[in-house]
PDB file of C-alpha atoms and ligand atoms in Angstrom:
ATOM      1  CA  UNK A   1     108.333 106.528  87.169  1.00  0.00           C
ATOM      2  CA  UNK A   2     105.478 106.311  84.656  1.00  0.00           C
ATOM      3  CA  UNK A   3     104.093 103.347  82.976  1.00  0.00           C
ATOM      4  CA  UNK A   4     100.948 103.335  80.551  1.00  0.00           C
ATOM      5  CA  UNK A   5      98.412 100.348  80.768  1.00  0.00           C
ATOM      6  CA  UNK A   6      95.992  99.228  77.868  1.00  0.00           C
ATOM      7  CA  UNK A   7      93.210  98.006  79.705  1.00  0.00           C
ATOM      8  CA  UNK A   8      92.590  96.510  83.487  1.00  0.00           C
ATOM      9  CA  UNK A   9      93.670  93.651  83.367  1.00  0.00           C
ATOM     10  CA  UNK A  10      96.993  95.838  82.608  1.00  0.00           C
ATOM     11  CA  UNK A  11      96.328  97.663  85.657  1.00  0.00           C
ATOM     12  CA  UNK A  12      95.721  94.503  88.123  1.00  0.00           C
ATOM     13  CA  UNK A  13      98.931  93.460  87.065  1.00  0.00           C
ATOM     14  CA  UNK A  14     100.887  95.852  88.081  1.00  0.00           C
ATOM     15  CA  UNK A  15      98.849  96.218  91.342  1.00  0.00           C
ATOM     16  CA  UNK A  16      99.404  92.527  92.065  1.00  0.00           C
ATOM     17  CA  UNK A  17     103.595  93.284  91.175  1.00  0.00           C
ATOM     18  CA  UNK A  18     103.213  95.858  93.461  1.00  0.00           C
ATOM     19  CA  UNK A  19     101.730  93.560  96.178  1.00  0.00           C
ATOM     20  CA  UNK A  20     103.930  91.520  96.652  1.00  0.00           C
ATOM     21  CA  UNK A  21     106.865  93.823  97.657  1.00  0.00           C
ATOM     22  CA  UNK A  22     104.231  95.879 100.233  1.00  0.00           C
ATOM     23  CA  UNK A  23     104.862  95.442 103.908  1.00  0.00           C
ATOM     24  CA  UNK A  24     103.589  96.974 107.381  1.00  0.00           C
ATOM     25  CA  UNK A  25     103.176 100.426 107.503  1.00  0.00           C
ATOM     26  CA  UNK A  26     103.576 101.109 103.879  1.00  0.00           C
ATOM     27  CA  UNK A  27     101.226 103.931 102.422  1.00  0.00           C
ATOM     28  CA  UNK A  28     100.173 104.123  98.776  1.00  0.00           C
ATOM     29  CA  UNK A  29      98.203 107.376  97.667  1.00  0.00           C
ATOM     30  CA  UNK A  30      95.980 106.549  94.828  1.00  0.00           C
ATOM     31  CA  UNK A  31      94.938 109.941  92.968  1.00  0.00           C
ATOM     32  CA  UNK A  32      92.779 110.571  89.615  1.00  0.00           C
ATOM     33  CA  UNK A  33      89.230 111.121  88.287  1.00  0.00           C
ATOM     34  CA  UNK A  34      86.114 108.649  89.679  1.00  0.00           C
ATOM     35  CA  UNK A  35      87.022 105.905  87.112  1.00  0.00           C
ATOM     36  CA  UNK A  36      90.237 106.383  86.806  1.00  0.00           C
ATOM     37  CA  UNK A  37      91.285 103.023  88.023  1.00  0.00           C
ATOM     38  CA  UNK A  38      91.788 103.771  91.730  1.00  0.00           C
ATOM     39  CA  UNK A  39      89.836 100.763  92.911  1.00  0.00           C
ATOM     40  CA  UNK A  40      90.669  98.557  90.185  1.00  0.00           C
ATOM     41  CA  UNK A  41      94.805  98.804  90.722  1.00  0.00           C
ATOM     42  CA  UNK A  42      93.887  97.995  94.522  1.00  0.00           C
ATOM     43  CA  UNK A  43      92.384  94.578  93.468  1.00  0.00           C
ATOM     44  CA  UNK A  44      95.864  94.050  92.186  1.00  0.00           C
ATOM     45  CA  UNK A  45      97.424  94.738  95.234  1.00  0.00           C
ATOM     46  CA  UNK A  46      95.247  92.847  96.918  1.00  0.00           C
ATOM     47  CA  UNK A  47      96.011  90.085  94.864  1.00  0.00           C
ATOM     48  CA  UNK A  48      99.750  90.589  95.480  1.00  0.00           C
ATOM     49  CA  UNK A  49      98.619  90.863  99.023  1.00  0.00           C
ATOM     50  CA  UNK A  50      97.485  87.269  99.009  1.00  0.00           C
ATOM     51  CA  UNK A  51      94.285  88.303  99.609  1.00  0.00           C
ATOM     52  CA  UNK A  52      91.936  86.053  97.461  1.00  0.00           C
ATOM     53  CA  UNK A  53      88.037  88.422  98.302  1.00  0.00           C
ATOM     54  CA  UNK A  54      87.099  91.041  95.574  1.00  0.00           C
ATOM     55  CA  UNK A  55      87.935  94.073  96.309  1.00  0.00           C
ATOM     56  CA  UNK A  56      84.585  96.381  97.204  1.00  0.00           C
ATOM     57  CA  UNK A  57      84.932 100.448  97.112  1.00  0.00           C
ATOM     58  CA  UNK A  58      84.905 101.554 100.517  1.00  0.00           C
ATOM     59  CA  UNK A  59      83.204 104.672  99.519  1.00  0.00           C
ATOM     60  CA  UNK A  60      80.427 105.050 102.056  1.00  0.00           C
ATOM     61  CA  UNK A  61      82.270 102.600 104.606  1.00  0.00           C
ATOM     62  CA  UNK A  62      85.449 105.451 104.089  1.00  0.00           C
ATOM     63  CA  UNK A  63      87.414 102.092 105.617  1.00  0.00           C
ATOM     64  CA  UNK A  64      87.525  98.397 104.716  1.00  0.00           C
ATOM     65  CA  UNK A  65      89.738  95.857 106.305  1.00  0.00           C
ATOM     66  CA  UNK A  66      91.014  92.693 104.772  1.00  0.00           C
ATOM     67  CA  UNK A  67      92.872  90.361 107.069  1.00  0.00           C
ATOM     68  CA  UNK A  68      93.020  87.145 105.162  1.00  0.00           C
ATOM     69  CA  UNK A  69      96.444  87.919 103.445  1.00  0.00           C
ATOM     70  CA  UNK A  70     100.193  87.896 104.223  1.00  0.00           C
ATOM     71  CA  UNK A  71      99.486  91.183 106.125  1.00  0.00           C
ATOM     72  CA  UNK A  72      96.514  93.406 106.644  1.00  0.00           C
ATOM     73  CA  UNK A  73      95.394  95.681 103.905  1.00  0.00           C
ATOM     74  CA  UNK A  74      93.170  98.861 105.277  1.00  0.00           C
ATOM     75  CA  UNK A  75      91.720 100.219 102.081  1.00  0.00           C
ATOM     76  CA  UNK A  76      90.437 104.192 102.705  1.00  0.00           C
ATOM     77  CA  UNK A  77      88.153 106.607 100.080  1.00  0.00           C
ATOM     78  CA  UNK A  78      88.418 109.690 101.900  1.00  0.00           C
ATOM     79  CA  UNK A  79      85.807 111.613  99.717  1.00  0.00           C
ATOM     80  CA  UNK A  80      82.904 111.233 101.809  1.00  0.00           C
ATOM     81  CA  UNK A  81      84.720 112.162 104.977  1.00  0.00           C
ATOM     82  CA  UNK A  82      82.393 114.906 105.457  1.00  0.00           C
ATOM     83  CA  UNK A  83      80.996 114.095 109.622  1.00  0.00           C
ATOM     84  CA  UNK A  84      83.581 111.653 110.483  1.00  0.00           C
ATOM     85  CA  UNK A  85      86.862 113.322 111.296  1.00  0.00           C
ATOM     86  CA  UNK A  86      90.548 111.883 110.606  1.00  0.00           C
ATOM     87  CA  UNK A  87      91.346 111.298 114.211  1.00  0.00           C
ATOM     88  CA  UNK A  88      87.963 109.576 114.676  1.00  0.00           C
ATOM     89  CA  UNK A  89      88.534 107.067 112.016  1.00  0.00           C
ATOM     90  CA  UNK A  90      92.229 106.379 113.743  1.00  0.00           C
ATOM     91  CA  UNK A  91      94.217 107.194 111.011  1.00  0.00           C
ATOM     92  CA  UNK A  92      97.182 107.424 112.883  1.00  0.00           C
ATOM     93  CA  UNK A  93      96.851 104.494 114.201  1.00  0.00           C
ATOM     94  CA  UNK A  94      96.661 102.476 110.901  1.00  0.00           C
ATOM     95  CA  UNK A  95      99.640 103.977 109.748  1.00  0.00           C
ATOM     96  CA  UNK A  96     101.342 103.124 112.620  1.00  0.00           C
ATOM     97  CA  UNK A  97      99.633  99.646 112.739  1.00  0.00           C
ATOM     98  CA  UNK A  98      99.928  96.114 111.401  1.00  0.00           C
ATOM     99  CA  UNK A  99      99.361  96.562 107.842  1.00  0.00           C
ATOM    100  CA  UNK A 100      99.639  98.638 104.479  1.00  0.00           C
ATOM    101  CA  UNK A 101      97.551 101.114 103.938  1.00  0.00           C
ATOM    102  CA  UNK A 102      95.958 101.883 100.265  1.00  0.00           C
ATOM    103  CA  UNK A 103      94.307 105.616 100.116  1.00  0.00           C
ATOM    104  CA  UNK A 104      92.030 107.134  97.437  1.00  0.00           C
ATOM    105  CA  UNK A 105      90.963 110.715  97.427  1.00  0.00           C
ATOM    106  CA  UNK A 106      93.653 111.578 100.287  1.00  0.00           C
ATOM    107  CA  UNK A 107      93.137 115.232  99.716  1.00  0.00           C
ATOM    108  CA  UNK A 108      90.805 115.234 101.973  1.00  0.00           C
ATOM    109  CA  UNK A 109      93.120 114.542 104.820  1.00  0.00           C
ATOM    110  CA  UNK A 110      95.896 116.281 103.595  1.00  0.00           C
ATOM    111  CA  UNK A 111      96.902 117.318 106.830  1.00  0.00           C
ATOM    112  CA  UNK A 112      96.798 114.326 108.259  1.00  0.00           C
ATOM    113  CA  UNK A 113      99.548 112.166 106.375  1.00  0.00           C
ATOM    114  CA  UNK A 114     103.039 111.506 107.243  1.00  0.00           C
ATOM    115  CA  UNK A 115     105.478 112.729 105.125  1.00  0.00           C
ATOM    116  CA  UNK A 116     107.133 109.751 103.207  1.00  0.00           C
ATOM    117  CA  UNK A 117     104.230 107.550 101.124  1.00  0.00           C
ATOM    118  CA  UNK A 118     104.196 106.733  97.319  1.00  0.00           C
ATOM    119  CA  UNK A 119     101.644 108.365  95.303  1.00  0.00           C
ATOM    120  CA  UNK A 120     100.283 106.854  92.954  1.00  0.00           C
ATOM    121  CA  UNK A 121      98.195 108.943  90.021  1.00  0.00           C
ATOM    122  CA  UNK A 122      96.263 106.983  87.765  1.00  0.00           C
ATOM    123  CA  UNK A 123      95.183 108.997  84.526  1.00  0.00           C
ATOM    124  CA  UNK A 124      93.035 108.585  81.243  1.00  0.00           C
ATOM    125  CA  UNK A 125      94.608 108.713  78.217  1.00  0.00           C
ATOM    126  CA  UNK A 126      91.859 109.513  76.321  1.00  0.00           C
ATOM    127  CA  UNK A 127      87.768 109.478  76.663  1.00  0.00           C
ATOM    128  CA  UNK A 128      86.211 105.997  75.863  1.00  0.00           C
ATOM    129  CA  UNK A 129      89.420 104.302  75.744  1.00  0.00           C
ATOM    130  CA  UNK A 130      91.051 101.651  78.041  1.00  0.00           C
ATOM    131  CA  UNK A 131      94.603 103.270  78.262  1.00  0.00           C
ATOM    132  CA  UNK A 132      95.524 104.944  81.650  1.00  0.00           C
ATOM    133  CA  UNK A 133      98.848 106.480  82.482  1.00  0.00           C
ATOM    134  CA  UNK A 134     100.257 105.375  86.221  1.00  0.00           C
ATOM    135  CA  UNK A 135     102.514 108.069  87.473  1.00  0.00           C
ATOM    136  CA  UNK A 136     104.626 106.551  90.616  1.00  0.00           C
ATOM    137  CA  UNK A 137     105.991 109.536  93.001  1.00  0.00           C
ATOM    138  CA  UNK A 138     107.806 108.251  95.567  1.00  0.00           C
ATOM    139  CA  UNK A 139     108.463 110.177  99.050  1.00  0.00           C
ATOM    140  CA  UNK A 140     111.192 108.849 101.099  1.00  0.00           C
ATOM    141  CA  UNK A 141     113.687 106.072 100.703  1.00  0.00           C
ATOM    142  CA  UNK A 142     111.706 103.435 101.803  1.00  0.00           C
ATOM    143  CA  UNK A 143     109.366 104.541  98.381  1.00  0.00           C
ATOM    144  CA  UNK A 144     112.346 105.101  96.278  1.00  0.00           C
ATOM    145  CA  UNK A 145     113.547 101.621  97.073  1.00  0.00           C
ATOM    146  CA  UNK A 146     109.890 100.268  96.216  1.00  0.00           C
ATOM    147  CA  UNK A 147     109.398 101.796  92.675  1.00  0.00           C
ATOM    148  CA  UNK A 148     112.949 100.718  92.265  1.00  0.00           C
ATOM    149  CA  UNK A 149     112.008  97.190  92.727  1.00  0.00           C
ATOM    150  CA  UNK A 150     108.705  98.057  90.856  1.00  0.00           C
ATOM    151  CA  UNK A 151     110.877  98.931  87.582  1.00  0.00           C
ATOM    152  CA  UNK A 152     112.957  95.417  87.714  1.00  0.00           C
TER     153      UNK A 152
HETATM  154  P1  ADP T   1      88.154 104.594  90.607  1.00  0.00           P
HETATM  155  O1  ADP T   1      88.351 103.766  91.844  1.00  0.00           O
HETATM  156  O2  ADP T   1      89.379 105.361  90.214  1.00  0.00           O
HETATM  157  O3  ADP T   1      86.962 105.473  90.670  1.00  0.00           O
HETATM  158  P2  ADP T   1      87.515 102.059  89.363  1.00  0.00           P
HETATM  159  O4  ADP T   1      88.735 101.235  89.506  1.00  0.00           O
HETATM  160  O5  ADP T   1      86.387 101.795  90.313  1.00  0.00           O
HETATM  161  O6  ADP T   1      87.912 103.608  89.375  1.00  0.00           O
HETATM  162  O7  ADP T   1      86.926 101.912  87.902  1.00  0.00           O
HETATM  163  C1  ADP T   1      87.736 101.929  86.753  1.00  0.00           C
HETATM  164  C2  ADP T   1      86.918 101.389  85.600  1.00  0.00           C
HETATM  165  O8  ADP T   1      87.641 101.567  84.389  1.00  0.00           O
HETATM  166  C3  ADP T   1      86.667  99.897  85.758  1.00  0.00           C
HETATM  167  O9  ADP T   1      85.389  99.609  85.263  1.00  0.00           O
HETATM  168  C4  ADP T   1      87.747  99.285  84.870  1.00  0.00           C
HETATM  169  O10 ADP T   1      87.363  98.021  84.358  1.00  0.00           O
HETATM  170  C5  ADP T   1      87.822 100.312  83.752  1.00  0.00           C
HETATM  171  N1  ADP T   1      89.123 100.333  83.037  1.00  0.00           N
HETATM  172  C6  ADP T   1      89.275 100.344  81.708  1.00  0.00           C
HETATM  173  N2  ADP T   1      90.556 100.389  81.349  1.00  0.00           N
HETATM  174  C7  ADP T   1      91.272 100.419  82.508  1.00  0.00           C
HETATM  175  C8  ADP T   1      92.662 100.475  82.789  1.00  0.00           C
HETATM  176  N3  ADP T   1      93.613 100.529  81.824  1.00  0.00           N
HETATM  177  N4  ADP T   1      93.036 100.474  84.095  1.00  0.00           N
HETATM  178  C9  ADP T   1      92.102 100.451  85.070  1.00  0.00           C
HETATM  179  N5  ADP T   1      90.768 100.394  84.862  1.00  0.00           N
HETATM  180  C10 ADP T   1      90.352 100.388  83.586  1.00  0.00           C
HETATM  181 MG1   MG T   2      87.388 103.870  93.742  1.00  0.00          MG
END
């Protein structure tokens, strides 16, 4: 599925529509370029999450946990990995845990991810605009069934 956004607040939208059908264990990949809109779509599902703090990049933290929601969100930038390693920051563990998982830059831990997730590539339509183009690729029923939902 792809869906085009004029601006953010476009974006957040979305994010919070897709919030609200998350549950435990679900694992959204969020690719495209540093301003893309990575961080910005995750407010949304935070939102949708029930979860009423802004949304900080977890870019030097690699990991930030918000618990004050329906369920847990665990909110990942892999791109500094660098020292830390994936089985040192439990990664297993928090996709086999309590909560949904949101990832940006998962490439770095590409060998580390289970096989069914929804990516989720967020892409500028042009240079000093606001549009972005959200490309949904679901992996496994469970994902299918979610953008399904997405689309009503
Ligand atoms: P990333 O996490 O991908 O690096 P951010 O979400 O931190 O990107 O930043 C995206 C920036 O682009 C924000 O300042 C946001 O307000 C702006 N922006 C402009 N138009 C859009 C849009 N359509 N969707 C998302 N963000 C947008
Ligand atoms: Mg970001």
């Amino acid at each position: 599925m792809q869906l085009r956004t004029e601006n953010a607040t476009q974006t957040v939208a979305w994010g919070k529509k897709l919030g609200h059908l998350l549950q435990a264990q679900d694992l959204l990949l969020l690719d495209g370029d540093l301003g893309a809109g990575k961080t910005t779509f995750t407010q949304g599902l935070a939102q949708g999450l029930g979860i009423t703090r802004p949304i900080k990049s977890p870019t030097f933290t690699l990991i930030r946990e918000y618990q004050m929601g329906r369920i847990p969100l665990y909110h990942m930038d892999m791109y500094r990995l660098e020292d830390s390693s994936p089985e040192e920051l439990g990664l297993s563990e928090y996709f086999a845990g309590d909560g949904v998982v949101v990832m940006e830059w998962s490439q770095f831990v590409a060998d580390f991810l289970p096989a069914q997730y929804l990516r989720i590539q967020i892409t500028r339509l042009a240079q000093a605009d606001e549009q972005r183009q959200l490309t949904f690729q679901a992996q496994g029923q469970r994902y299918q069934e979610l953008v399904a939902s997405l689309r009503k």
